[in-house]
Short mmCIF file of N, CA and C in Angstrom, two decimals:
data_model
loop_
_atom_site.label_atom_id
_atom_site.label_comp_id
_atom_site.label_asym_id
_atom_site.label_seq_id
_atom_site.Cartn_x
_atom_site.Cartn_y
_atom_site.Cartn_z
N UNK Q 1 13.37 10.69 -12.46
CA UNK Q 1 13.84 9.42 -13.51
C UNK Q 1 13.27 9.59 -14.63
N UNK Q 2 13.94 9.22 -15.73
CA UNK Q 2 12.67 9.11 -17.14
C UNK Q 2 12.30 7.65 -18.11
N UNK Q 3 12.98 6.29 -16.56
CA UNK Q 3 13.28 4.94 -16.87
C UNK Q 3 11.83 4.45 -17.78
N UNK Q 4 11.96 3.83 -18.26
CA UNK Q 4 10.18 3.71 -18.52
C UNK Q 4 9.09 3.06 -17.53
N UNK Q 5 10.32 2.60 -16.58
CA UNK Q 5 8.98 1.85 -15.19
C UNK Q 5 9.06 3.00 -14.44
N UNK Q 6 9.96 4.05 -14.25
CA UNK Q 6 9.58 5.27 -13.44
C UNK Q 6 8.15 5.71 -13.86
N UNK Q 7 8.16 6.40 -15.48
CA UNK Q 7 7.16 6.86 -15.81
C UNK Q 7 5.44 5.99 -15.62
N UNK Q 8 5.85 4.26 -15.24
CA UNK Q 8 5.02 3.71 -15.12
C UNK Q 8 4.04 3.65 -14.14
N UNK Q 9 5.31 4.15 -12.77
CA UNK Q 9 5.01 4.22 -11.30
C UNK Q 9 4.22 5.26 -11.41
N UNK Q 10 4.63 6.06 -12.36
CA UNK Q 10 4.41 7.76 -11.45
C UNK Q 10 2.72 7.88 -12.00
N UNK Q 11 2.25 7.01 -13.47
CA UNK Q 11 1.15 7.50 -13.68
C UNK Q 11 -0.13 6.51 -13.11
N UNK Q 12 0.53 5.58 -12.72
CA UNK Q 12 -0.36 4.10 -11.42
C UNK Q 12 -0.48 4.99 -10.70
N UNK Q 13 0.08 5.89 -10.42
CA UNK Q 13 -0.18 6.11 -9.16
C UNK Q 13 -1.23 7.88 -9.29
N UNK Q 14 -0.80 8.41 -9.93
CA UNK Q 14 -1.39 9.88 -11.11
C UNK Q 14 -2.58 9.50 -11.04
N UNK Q 15 -2.86 8.02 -11.35
CA UNK Q 15 -4.16 7.29 -11.55
C UNK Q 15 -5.34 7.14 -10.09
N UNK Q 16 -3.90 6.36 -9.68
CA UNK Q 16 -4.59 6.24 -8.23
C UNK Q 16 -5.32 7.17 -7.30
N UNK Q 17 -4.55 8.70 -7.43
CA UNK Q 17 -5.23 9.84 -6.62
C UNK Q 17 -5.94 10.39 -7.32
N UNK Q 18 -6.11 10.75 -9.04
CA UNK Q 18 -6.89 11.32 -8.95
C UNK Q 18 -8.31 10.09 -9.39
N UNK Q 19 -8.77 9.06 -8.99
CA UNK Q 19 -9.97 8.46 -8.74
C UNK Q 19 -10.35 8.60 -7.46
N UNK Q 20 -9.61 9.28 -6.49
CA UNK Q 20 -10.33 9.16 -4.68
C UNK Q 20 -11.02 10.69 -5.11
N UNK Q 21 -12.01 10.90 -4.35
CA UNK Q 21 -13.17 12.10 -4.49
C UNK Q 21 -12.71 12.96 -3.67
N UNK Q 22 -12.49 14.23 -3.84
CA UNK Q 22 -12.79 15.47 -2.88
C UNK Q 22 -10.98 15.19 -1.76
N UNK Q 23 -9.98 14.32 -3.01
CA UNK Q 23 -8.83 14.24 -2.28
C UNK Q 23 -8.19 15.68 -1.74
N UNK Q 24 -8.19 16.83 -2.63
CA UNK Q 24 -7.66 17.99 -1.68
C UNK Q 24 -8.53 18.29 -0.61
N UNK Q 25 -9.71 18.00 -0.52
CA UNK Q 25 -10.43 18.37 0.87
C UNK Q 25 -10.31 17.12 1.56
N UNK Q 26 -9.40 16.41 1.50
CA UNK Q 26 -9.20 15.35 2.80
C UNK Q 26 -7.76 15.99 3.03
N UNK Q 27 -7.11 15.94 1.87
CA UNK Q 27 -5.51 17.12 2.71
C UNK Q 27 -5.82 17.44 3.68
N UNK Q 28 -7.47 18.42 3.52
CA UNK Q 28 -7.28 19.76 4.33
C UNK Q 28 -7.25 18.98 5.72
N UNK Q 29 -8.29 17.90 5.83
CA UNK Q 29 -8.50 17.66 7.30
C UNK Q 29 -7.62 17.14 7.77
N UNK Q 30 -6.69 16.70 7.04
CA UNK Q 30 -5.32 15.75 7.55
C UNK Q 30 -4.44 16.82 8.18
N UNK Q 31 -4.73 17.99 7.58
CA UNK Q 31 -3.60 19.00 8.47
C UNK Q 31 -4.28 19.80 10.00
N UNK Q 32 -5.34 19.08 9.50
CA UNK Q 32 -6.21 19.58 10.93
C UNK Q 32 -5.69 19.23 12.30
N UNK Q 33 -4.82 17.91 12.01
CA UNK Q 33 -3.76 17.57 13.18
C UNK Q 33 -2.21 18.36 13.50
N UNK Q 34 -2.72 19.29 12.74
CA UNK Q 34 -1.11 20.29 13.12
C UNK Q 34 -1.73 21.67 14.45
N UNK Q 35 -3.02 21.93 14.64
CA UNK Q 35 -3.31 22.37 15.36
C UNK Q 35 -4.09 21.57 16.55
N UNK Q 36 -4.75 19.85 16.83
CA UNK Q 36 -5.32 19.56 17.57
C UNK Q 36 -4.44 18.38 17.25
N UNK Q 37 -2.77 17.64 17.10
CA UNK Q 37 -2.11 16.69 17.24
C UNK Q 37 -2.25 15.42 16.50
N UNK Q 38 -4.06 15.45 16.04
CA UNK Q 38 -4.14 13.69 15.47
C UNK Q 38 -5.79 14.36 14.74
N UNK Q 39 -5.50 13.75 13.41
CA UNK Q 39 -6.20 13.13 12.45
C UNK Q 39 -6.73 12.33 12.33
N UNK Q 40 -7.73 11.47 12.20
CA UNK Q 40 -8.06 10.21 11.34
C UNK Q 40 -9.26 10.07 10.25
N UNK Q 41 -8.43 9.75 9.03
CA UNK Q 41 -9.75 9.70 8.11
C UNK Q 41 -9.54 7.40 7.33
N UNK Q 42 -11.58 7.84 7.88
CA UNK Q 42 -11.55 5.91 6.79
C UNK Q 42 -11.09 5.75 5.07
N UNK Q 43 -10.64 5.49 5.27
CA UNK Q 43 -10.39 4.56 3.38
C UNK Q 43 -11.36 3.94 3.41
N UNK Q 44 -12.28 4.86 2.17
CA UNK Q 44 -13.31 3.72 1.78
C UNK Q 44 -12.56 3.05 0.09
N UNK Q 45 -12.29 1.80 0.07
CA UNK Q 45 -12.56 0.87 -0.86
C UNK Q 45 -13.02 0.84 -1.93
N UNK Q 46 -13.01 0.26 -2.91
CA UNK Q 46 -13.87 -0.33 -4.48
C UNK Q 46 -12.88 -0.93 -4.94
N UNK Q 47 -13.33 -2.33 -6.07
CA UNK Q 47 -12.60 -2.50 -7.01
C UNK Q 47 -13.84 -2.27 -8.40
N UNK Q 48 -12.85 -1.82 -8.99
CA UNK Q 48 -13.14 -1.69 -10.33
C UNK Q 48 -12.10 -1.61 -11.70
N UNK Q 49 -12.53 -2.59 -12.56
CA UNK Q 49 -12.05 -3.17 -13.79
C UNK Q 49 -10.76 -3.82 -12.95
N UNK Q 50 -11.50 -4.82 -12.07
CA UNK Q 50 -10.57 -6.15 -11.31
C UNK Q 50 -9.54 -5.73 -10.61
N UNK Q 51 -9.18 -4.33 -9.87
CA UNK Q 51 -8.31 -3.63 -9.49
C UNK Q 51 -8.75 -2.65 -7.95
N UNK Q 52 -8.24 -3.62 -6.70
CA UNK Q 52 -8.77 -2.12 -5.68
C UNK Q 52 -8.22 -1.26 -5.77
N UNK Q 53 -9.13 0.18 -5.71
CA UNK Q 53 -8.74 1.32 -5.89
C UNK Q 53 -9.14 1.61 -4.10
N UNK Q 54 -8.71 2.97 -3.53
CA UNK Q 54 -8.96 3.78 -3.08
C UNK Q 54 -10.29 5.04 -3.38
N UNK Q 55 -11.68 4.25 -3.47
CA UNK Q 55 -12.30 5.22 -3.38
C UNK Q 55 -12.67 6.54 -2.62
N UNK Q 56 -12.50 6.91 -0.98
CA UNK Q 56 -13.05 8.11 -1.11
C UNK Q 56 -12.59 7.77 0.37
N UNK Q 57 -11.71 8.91 0.98
CA UNK Q 57 -11.40 9.48 2.19
C UNK Q 57 -12.33 9.67 3.45
N UNK Q 58 -13.09 9.66 3.80
CA UNK Q 58 -13.80 10.32 4.74
C UNK Q 58 -12.94 10.61 6.48
N UNK Q 59 -13.37 11.86 6.98
CA UNK Q 59 -12.14 12.19 7.79
C UNK Q 59 -13.17 12.05 9.24
N UNK Q 60 -13.02 11.56 10.45
CA UNK Q 60 -12.99 11.15 11.46
C UNK Q 60 -13.34 11.72 12.76
N UNK Q 61 -13.63 12.10 13.81
CA UNK Q 61 -13.51 12.53 14.65
C UNK Q 61 -12.09 12.31 15.09
N UNK Q 62 -11.15 12.12 15.51
CA UNK Q 62 -10.53 11.96 16.37
C UNK Q 62 -10.69 11.16 17.93
N UNK Q 63 -11.56 11.71 18.55
CA UNK Q 63 -11.95 11.92 19.89
C UNK Q 63 -13.05 9.87 19.70
N UNK Q 64 -12.90 9.52 18.48
CA UNK Q 64 -13.65 8.54 18.60
C UNK Q 64 -13.09 7.35 18.40
N UNK Q 65 -11.49 7.54 18.45
CA UNK Q 65 -10.64 6.56 18.12
C UNK Q 65 -9.75 6.50 19.86
N UNK Q 66 -8.51 5.17 20.14
CA UNK Q 66 -8.04 5.20 21.41
C UNK Q 66 -6.89 3.81 20.81
N UNK Q 67 -5.76 4.39 20.95
CA UNK Q 67 -4.90 3.46 20.99
C UNK Q 67 -4.19 2.38 21.50
N UNK Q 68 -4.24 0.45 20.72
CA UNK Q 68 -3.92 -0.28 21.75
C UNK Q 68 -2.58 -0.10 22.06
N UNK Q 69 -2.08 -1.11 23.04
CA UNK Q 69 -0.69 -1.09 23.74
C UNK Q 69 0.19 -1.01 22.72
N UNK Q 70 0.14 -1.87 21.49
CA UNK Q 70 0.94 -1.98 20.17
C UNK Q 70 1.14 -0.94 19.63
N UNK Q 71 0.56 0.11 19.28
CA UNK Q 71 -0.08 1.00 18.90
C UNK Q 71 -0.81 0.94 17.52
N UNK Q 72 -1.70 -0.01 17.97
CA UNK Q 72 -2.85 -0.14 16.93
C UNK Q 72 -3.97 0.97 17.21
N UNK Q 73 -4.45 1.38 15.86
CA UNK Q 73 -6.12 2.08 16.01
C UNK Q 73 -7.24 1.21 16.38
N UNK Q 74 -8.39 1.85 17.49
CA UNK Q 74 -9.23 1.29 18.09
C UNK Q 74 -10.33 2.07 18.24
N UNK Q 75 -11.50 1.63 18.26
CA UNK Q 75 -12.98 2.28 18.35
C UNK Q 75 -13.24 2.73 19.86
N UNK Q 76 -13.22 3.85 20.15
CA UNK Q 76 -13.26 3.95 21.93
C UNK Q 76 -14.53 3.54 22.49
N UNK Q 77 -14.45 2.86 23.38
CA UNK Q 77 -15.79 2.01 24.07
C UNK Q 77 -16.77 3.52 24.01
N UNK Q 78 -16.43 4.46 24.69
CA UNK Q 78 -17.29 5.42 24.02
C UNK Q 78 -18.06 5.48 23.62
N UNK Q 79 -17.99 4.76 22.12
CA UNK Q 79 -19.14 5.10 20.87
C UNK Q 79 -19.45 3.45 20.65
N UNK Q 80 -19.17 2.89 22.01
CA UNK Q 80 -19.51 1.51 21.09
C UNK Q 80 -20.79 1.25 22.09
N UNK Q 81 -21.87 0.14 21.26
CA UNK Q 81 -22.89 0.08 21.95
C UNK Q 81 -23.14 -0.76 23.18
N UNK Q 82 -23.32 -0.24 24.17
CA UNK Q 82 -23.35 -0.56 26.03
C UNK Q 82 -23.80 -2.21 25.99
N UNK Q 83 -25.08 -2.24 25.44
CA UNK Q 83 -25.75 -3.57 25.82
C UNK Q 83 -24.55 -4.76 25.30
N UNK Q 84 -23.80 -4.75 23.73
CA UNK Q 84 -23.80 -5.94 23.24
C UNK Q 84 -21.71 -5.39 23.77
N UNK Q 85 -21.72 -4.90 24.26
CA UNK Q 85 -19.94 -4.37 24.76
C UNK Q 85 -19.78 -4.19 25.88
N UNK Q 86 -18.78 -5.03 26.71
CA UNK Q 86 -18.52 -5.30 28.14
C UNK Q 86 -17.89 -4.20 28.01
N UNK Q 87 -18.16 -3.04 29.80
CA UNK Q 87 -17.54 -1.35 29.63
C UNK Q 87 -16.28 -1.92 29.45
N UNK Q 88 -15.51 -0.66 29.06
CA UNK Q 88 -13.91 -0.45 29.23
C UNK Q 88 -13.33 -1.30 28.08
N UNK Q 89 -13.76 -2.23 27.14
CA UNK Q 89 -13.67 -2.36 26.28
C UNK Q 89 -13.81 -2.15 24.93
N UNK Q 90 -12.53 -1.78 24.36
CA UNK Q 90 -12.58 -1.29 22.62
C UNK Q 90 -12.27 -1.71 22.00
N UNK Q 91 -13.06 -1.95 20.74
CA UNK Q 91 -13.31 -2.86 19.63
C UNK Q 91 -11.63 -2.62 18.31
N UNK Q 92 -11.04 -3.31 18.48
CA UNK Q 92 -9.85 -2.97 17.23
C UNK Q 92 -10.17 -2.75 15.97
N UNK Q 93 -9.87 -2.58 15.07
CA UNK Q 93 -10.28 -1.93 13.67
C UNK Q 93 -9.12 -2.70 12.66
N UNK Q 94 -9.39 -2.49 11.82
CA UNK Q 94 -9.03 -3.80 10.52
C UNK Q 94 -8.07 -2.65 10.01
N UNK Q 95 -6.85 -3.28 9.79
CA UNK Q 95 -5.41 -2.82 9.55
C UNK Q 95 -5.89 -2.02 7.61
N UNK Q 96 -5.04 -0.80 7.30
CA UNK Q 96 -5.51 -0.41 6.07
C UNK Q 96 -7.32 -0.21 5.49
N UNK Q 97 -6.91 0.12 7.10
CA UNK Q 97 -8.49 0.78 6.59
C UNK Q 97 -8.37 1.96 7.64
N UNK Q 98 -8.01 2.93 8.31
CA UNK Q 98 -7.80 3.95 8.68
C UNK Q 98 -6.31 4.83 8.15
N UNK Q 99 -6.55 6.00 8.09
CA UNK Q 99 -5.71 6.86 7.77
C UNK Q 99 -4.99 7.73 8.99
N UNK Q 100 -3.57 7.80 9.73
CA UNK Q 100 -3.87 8.36 11.04
C UNK Q 100 -2.38 9.38 10.57
N UNK Q 101 -2.76 10.85 10.84
CA UNK Q 101 -1.37 11.66 10.72
C UNK Q 101 -1.48 12.40 12.50
N UNK Q 102 -0.24 12.06 13.09
CA UNK Q 102 -0.04 13.01 13.81
C UNK Q 102 1.14 13.58 14.17
N UNK Q 103 0.83 14.59 14.83
CA UNK Q 103 1.63 15.83 15.13
C UNK Q 103 1.88 16.31 16.31
N UNK Q 104 3.50 16.67 16.45
CA UNK Q 104 4.03 16.33 18.06
C UNK Q 104 4.05 15.72 18.89
N UNK Q 105 3.63 14.65 18.67
CA UNK Q 105 4.08 13.26 19.42
C UNK Q 105 5.22 13.08 19.73
N UNK Q 106 5.54 13.21 21.38
CA UNK Q 106 6.22 12.54 21.92
C UNK Q 106 7.24 11.35 22.41
N UNK Q 107 7.89 10.50 22.18
CA UNK Q 107 8.53 9.28 22.77
C UNK Q 107 6.80 8.63 22.56
N UNK Q 108 6.20 7.78 23.82
CA UNK Q 108 5.03 6.97 23.68
C UNK Q 108 3.65 8.07 23.31
N UNK Q 109 3.76 9.02 22.81
CA UNK Q 109 2.10 10.01 22.67
C UNK Q 109 1.89 9.56 21.26
N UNK Q 110 0.94 8.80 21.47
CA UNK Q 110 0.01 8.70 19.54
C UNK Q 110 -0.19 9.62 19.45
N UNK Q 111 -1.05 10.76 20.50
CA UNK Q 111 -2.34 11.15 20.09
C UNK Q 111 -1.52 12.57 19.67
N UNK Q 112 -0.84 12.64 19.71
CA UNK Q 112 0.21 13.98 19.39
C UNK Q 112 -0.17 15.51 20.50
N UNK Q 113 0.48 16.54 19.62
CA UNK Q 113 0.20 17.47 20.56
C UNK Q 113 0.45 18.69 19.81
N UNK Q 114 -0.74 19.44 19.78
CA UNK Q 114 -1.25 20.11 18.61
C UNK Q 114 -0.72 21.70 18.72
N UNK Q 115 -0.77 22.56 17.66
CA UNK Q 115 -0.05 23.87 18.09
C UNK Q 115 -1.14 24.54 19.10
N UNK Q 116 -2.76 24.16 18.92
CA UNK Q 116 -3.80 25.07 19.90
C UNK Q 116 -2.93 24.80 20.78
N UNK Q 117 -2.75 23.13 21.34
CA UNK Q 117 -2.27 23.44 22.82
C UNK Q 117 -1.56 24.16 23.61
N UNK Q 118 -0.57 25.20 22.56
CA UNK Q 118 0.20 25.61 23.15
C UNK Q 118 -0.25 26.92 23.63
N UNK Q 119 -1.39 27.40 22.73
CA UNK Q 119 -1.58 28.70 22.80
C UNK Q 119 -2.78 28.27 23.46
N UNK Q 120 -3.38 27.53 24.23
CA UNK Q 120 -4.88 27.89 25.36
C UNK Q 120 -4.52 28.61 25.68
N UNK Q 121 -3.66 28.80 27.04
CA UNK Q 121 -3.77 29.42 27.77
C UNK Q 121 -3.70 31.12 27.57
N UNK Q 122 -2.60 31.47 26.14
CA UNK Q 122 -2.69 32.39 26.10
C UNK Q 122 -4.47 33.21 25.72
N UNK Q 123 -5.34 32.15 25.04
CA UNK Q 123 -6.76 32.54 24.69
C UNK Q 123 -7.56 33.04 26.24
N UNK Q 124 -7.35 31.58 26.65
CA UNK Q 124 -7.95 31.78 28.35
C UNK Q 124 -7.54 32.87 28.94
N UNK Q 125 -5.85 33.56 29.04
CA UNK Q 125 -6.09 34.52 29.51
C UNK Q 125 -6.58 35.83 28.86
N UNK Q 126 -6.16 35.69 27.44
CA UNK Q 126 -7.33 36.76 27.23
C UNK Q 126 -8.61 37.38 27.10
N UNK Q 127 -9.67 35.76 27.26
CA UNK Q 127 -10.52 36.16 27.29
C UNK Q 127 -11.15 36.31 28.32
N UNK Q 128 -10.83 36.13 29.82
CA UNK Q 128 -10.64 35.80 31.12
C UNK Q 128 -10.31 37.50 31.53
N UNK Q 129 -9.25 38.18 31.15
CA UNK Q 129 -9.15 39.23 31.72
C UNK Q 129 -10.06 40.00 30.98
N UNK Q 130 -10.35 39.93 29.74
CA UNK Q 130 -11.45 41.35 29.03
C UNK Q 130 -13.23 40.86 30.06
N UNK Q 131 -12.98 39.56 30.45
CA UNK Q 131 -14.62 39.20 30.94
C UNK Q 131 -14.19 40.77 32.62
N UNK Q 132 -12.92 40.48 32.76
CA UNK Q 132 -13.39 40.87 34.07
C UNK Q 132 -13.08 42.41 33.76
N UNK Q 133 -12.15 43.15 32.93
CA UNK Q 133 -11.85 44.02 33.21
C UNK Q 133 -13.58 45.21 32.87
N UNK Q 134 -14.45 43.98 31.77
CA UNK Q 134 -15.83 44.81 31.29
C UNK Q 134 -16.72 44.60 32.72
N UNK Q 135 -16.46 43.39 33.52
CA UNK Q 135 -17.18 43.72 34.85
C UNK Q 135 -16.43 45.38 36.22
N UNK Q 136 -15.26 45.39 35.66
CA UNK Q 136 -14.85 46.26 36.33
C UNK Q 136 -14.80 47.55 35.98
N UNK Q 137 -15.22 48.52 34.67
CA UNK Q 137 -15.92 49.05 34.10
C UNK Q 137 -17.03 49.17 34.12
N UNK Q 138 -17.91 47.83 34.38
CA UNK Q 138 -19.47 48.40 35.17
C UNK Q 138 -19.73 48.57 36.32
N UNK Q 139 -19.10 48.14 37.28
CA UNK Q 139 -19.03 48.75 38.39
C UNK Q 139 -18.22 50.16 38.97
N UNK Q 140 -17.28 50.65 38.71
CA UNK Q 140 -16.53 51.03 38.91
C UNK Q 140 -16.14 52.68 37.29
N UNK Q 141 -16.26 52.28 36.20
CA UNK Q 141 -15.96 52.72 35.14
C UNK Q 141 -16.80 54.78 35.25
N UNK Q 142 -18.23 54.51 35.48
CA UNK Q 142 -18.90 55.76 35.29
C UNK Q 142 -19.62 55.69 37.35
N UNK Q 143 -18.89 56.83 37.96
CA UNK Q 143 -19.33 57.08 39.25
C UNK Q 143 -20.97 57.40 39.00
N UNK Q 144 -21.00 57.06 40.74
CA UNK Q 144 -22.47 57.28 41.06
C UNK Q 144 -23.08 58.52 41.43
N UNK Q 145 -23.59 59.08 41.04
CA UNK Q 145 -24.40 60.18 40.86
C UNK Q 145 -24.88 60.44 42.86
N UNK Q 146 -24.12 61.90 43.52
CA UNK Q 146 -24.11 61.98 44.80
C UNK Q 146 -25.03 62.60 44.81
#
């Protein structure tokens, strides 16, 4: 719409997105969830001109995170210091600190199911079929001289 309020909101959103460093690269990292099922970006905030802005989105390895029963994001216990943290406890992470994108998550699967999981067995079969075909050719491809 062309109302003054809508134009003002559009300008504010454009300015907010324009301030994010490497925003296009961050979007590409988010799309990694299509193949793997989950992508996580950390939001780095900054205060400028008396307002809070998103400074940057940093892509983080999805394997470093776990989910609490309520669905909130936690740092996986495998990535916490073992001296100060009891074994098996994950650390809760603050709200509005991470952006998570899940692809193909059904029912209660918060980790998603990427497209690569469906193609894995085709890849595995092709790779192993080629390996055994090469072994067969090495053994029987050229008959031994009598």
